[in-house]
mmCIF file of C-alpha atoms in Angstrom:
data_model
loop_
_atom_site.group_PDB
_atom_site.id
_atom_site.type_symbol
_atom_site.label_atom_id
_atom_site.label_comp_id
_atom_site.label_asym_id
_atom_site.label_seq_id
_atom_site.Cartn_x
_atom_site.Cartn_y
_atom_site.Cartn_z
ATOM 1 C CA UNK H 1 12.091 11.387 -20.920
ATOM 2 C CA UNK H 2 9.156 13.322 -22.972
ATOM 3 C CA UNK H 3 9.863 14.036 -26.327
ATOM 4 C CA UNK H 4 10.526 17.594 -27.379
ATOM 5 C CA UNK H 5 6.799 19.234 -27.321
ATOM 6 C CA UNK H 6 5.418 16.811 -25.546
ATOM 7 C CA UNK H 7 3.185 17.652 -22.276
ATOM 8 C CA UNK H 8 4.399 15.710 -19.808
ATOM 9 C CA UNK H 9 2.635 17.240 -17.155
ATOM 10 C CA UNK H 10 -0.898 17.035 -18.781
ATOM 11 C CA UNK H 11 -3.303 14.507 -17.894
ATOM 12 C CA UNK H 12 -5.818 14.698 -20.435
ATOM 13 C CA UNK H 13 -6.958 11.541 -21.945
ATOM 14 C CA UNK H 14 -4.978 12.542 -25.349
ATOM 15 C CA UNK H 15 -1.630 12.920 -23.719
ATOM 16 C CA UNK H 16 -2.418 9.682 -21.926
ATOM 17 C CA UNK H 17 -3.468 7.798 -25.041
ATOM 18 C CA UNK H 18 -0.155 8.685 -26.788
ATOM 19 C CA UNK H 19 1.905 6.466 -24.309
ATOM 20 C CA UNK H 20 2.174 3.047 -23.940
ATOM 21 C CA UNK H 21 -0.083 0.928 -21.426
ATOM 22 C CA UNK H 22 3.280 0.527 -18.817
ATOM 23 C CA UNK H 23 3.564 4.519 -19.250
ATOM 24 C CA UNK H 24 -0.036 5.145 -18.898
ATOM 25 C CA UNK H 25 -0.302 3.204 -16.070
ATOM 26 C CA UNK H 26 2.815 4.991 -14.277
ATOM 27 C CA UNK H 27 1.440 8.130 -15.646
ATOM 28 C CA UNK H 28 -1.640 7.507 -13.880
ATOM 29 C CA UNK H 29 0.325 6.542 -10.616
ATOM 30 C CA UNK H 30 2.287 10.268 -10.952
ATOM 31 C CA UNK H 31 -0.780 11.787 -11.113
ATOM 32 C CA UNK H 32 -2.379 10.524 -7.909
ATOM 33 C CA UNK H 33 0.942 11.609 -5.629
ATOM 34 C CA UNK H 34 0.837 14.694 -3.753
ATOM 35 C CA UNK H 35 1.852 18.096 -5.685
ATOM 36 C CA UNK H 36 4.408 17.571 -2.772
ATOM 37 C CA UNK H 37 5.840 14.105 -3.885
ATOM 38 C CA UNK H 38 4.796 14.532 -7.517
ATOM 39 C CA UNK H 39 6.848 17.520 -8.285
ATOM 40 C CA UNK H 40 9.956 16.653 -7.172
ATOM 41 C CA UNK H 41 9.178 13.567 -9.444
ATOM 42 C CA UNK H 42 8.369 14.820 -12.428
ATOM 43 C CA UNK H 43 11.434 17.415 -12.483
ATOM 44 C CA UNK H 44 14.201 14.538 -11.430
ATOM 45 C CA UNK H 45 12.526 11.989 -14.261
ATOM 46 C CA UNK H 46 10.793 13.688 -16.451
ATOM 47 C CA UNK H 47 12.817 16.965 -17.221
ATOM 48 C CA UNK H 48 16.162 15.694 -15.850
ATOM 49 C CA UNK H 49 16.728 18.018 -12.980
ATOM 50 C CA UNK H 50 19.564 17.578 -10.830
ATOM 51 C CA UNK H 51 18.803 17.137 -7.219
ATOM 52 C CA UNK H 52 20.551 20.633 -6.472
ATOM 53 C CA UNK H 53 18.185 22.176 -9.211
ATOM 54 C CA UNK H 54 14.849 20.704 -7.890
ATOM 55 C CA UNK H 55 16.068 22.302 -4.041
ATOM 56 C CA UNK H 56 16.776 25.476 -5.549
ATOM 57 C CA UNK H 57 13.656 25.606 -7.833
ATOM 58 C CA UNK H 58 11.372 24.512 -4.818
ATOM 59 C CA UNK H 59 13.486 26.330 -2.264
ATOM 60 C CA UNK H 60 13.938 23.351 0.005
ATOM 61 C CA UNK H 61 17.011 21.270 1.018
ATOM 62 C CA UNK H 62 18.534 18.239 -0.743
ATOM 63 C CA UNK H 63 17.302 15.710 1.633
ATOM 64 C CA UNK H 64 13.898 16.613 1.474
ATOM 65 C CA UNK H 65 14.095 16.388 -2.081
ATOM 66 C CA UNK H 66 15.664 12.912 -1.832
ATOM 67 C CA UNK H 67 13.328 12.417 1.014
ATOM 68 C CA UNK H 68 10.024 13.321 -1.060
ATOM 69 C CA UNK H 69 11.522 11.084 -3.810
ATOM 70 C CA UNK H 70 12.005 7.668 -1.845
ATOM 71 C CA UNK H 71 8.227 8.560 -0.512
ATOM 72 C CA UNK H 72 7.323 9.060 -3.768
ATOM 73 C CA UNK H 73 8.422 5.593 -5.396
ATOM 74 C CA UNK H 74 7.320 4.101 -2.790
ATOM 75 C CA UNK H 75 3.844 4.931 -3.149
ATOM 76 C CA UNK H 76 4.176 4.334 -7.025
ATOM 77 C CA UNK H 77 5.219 0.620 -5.842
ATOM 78 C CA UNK H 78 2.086 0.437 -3.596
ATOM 79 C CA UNK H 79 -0.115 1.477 -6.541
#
């Protein structure tokens, strides 16, 4: 989880820098999703949503938030 003021979703080279190599690396994987896949990601991991938050922020149902998130590690595991 980011530390308080930290950006998580920048992806300048001095956000990046401040992480370690593993986080920079998965960092780099997050940014290359979809917004579709990506968003849903970055609200369950890096802000701590619960599913039933993310569907209500992004006005879609739970499954297709737990949908976009399986699709979403799994093409962070291809990467």
């Amino acid at each position: 989880r980011p530390a308080p003021g930290d950006q998580p979703y920048s992806t300048t080279d001095q956000a990046i820098s401040m992480r370690s190599p593993t986080e920079k690396e998965l960092w780099k994987a997050v940014c290359q999703l979809d917004e579709k896949l990506r968003l849903p990601l970055v609200l369950r991991y890096y802000h701590d949503l619960q599913i039933s938050e993310i569907a209500s922020l992004l006005r879609l149902s739970e499954g297709v938030i737990h949908a976009r998130l399986d699709q979403a590690r799994e093409k962070i595991a291809q990467l």
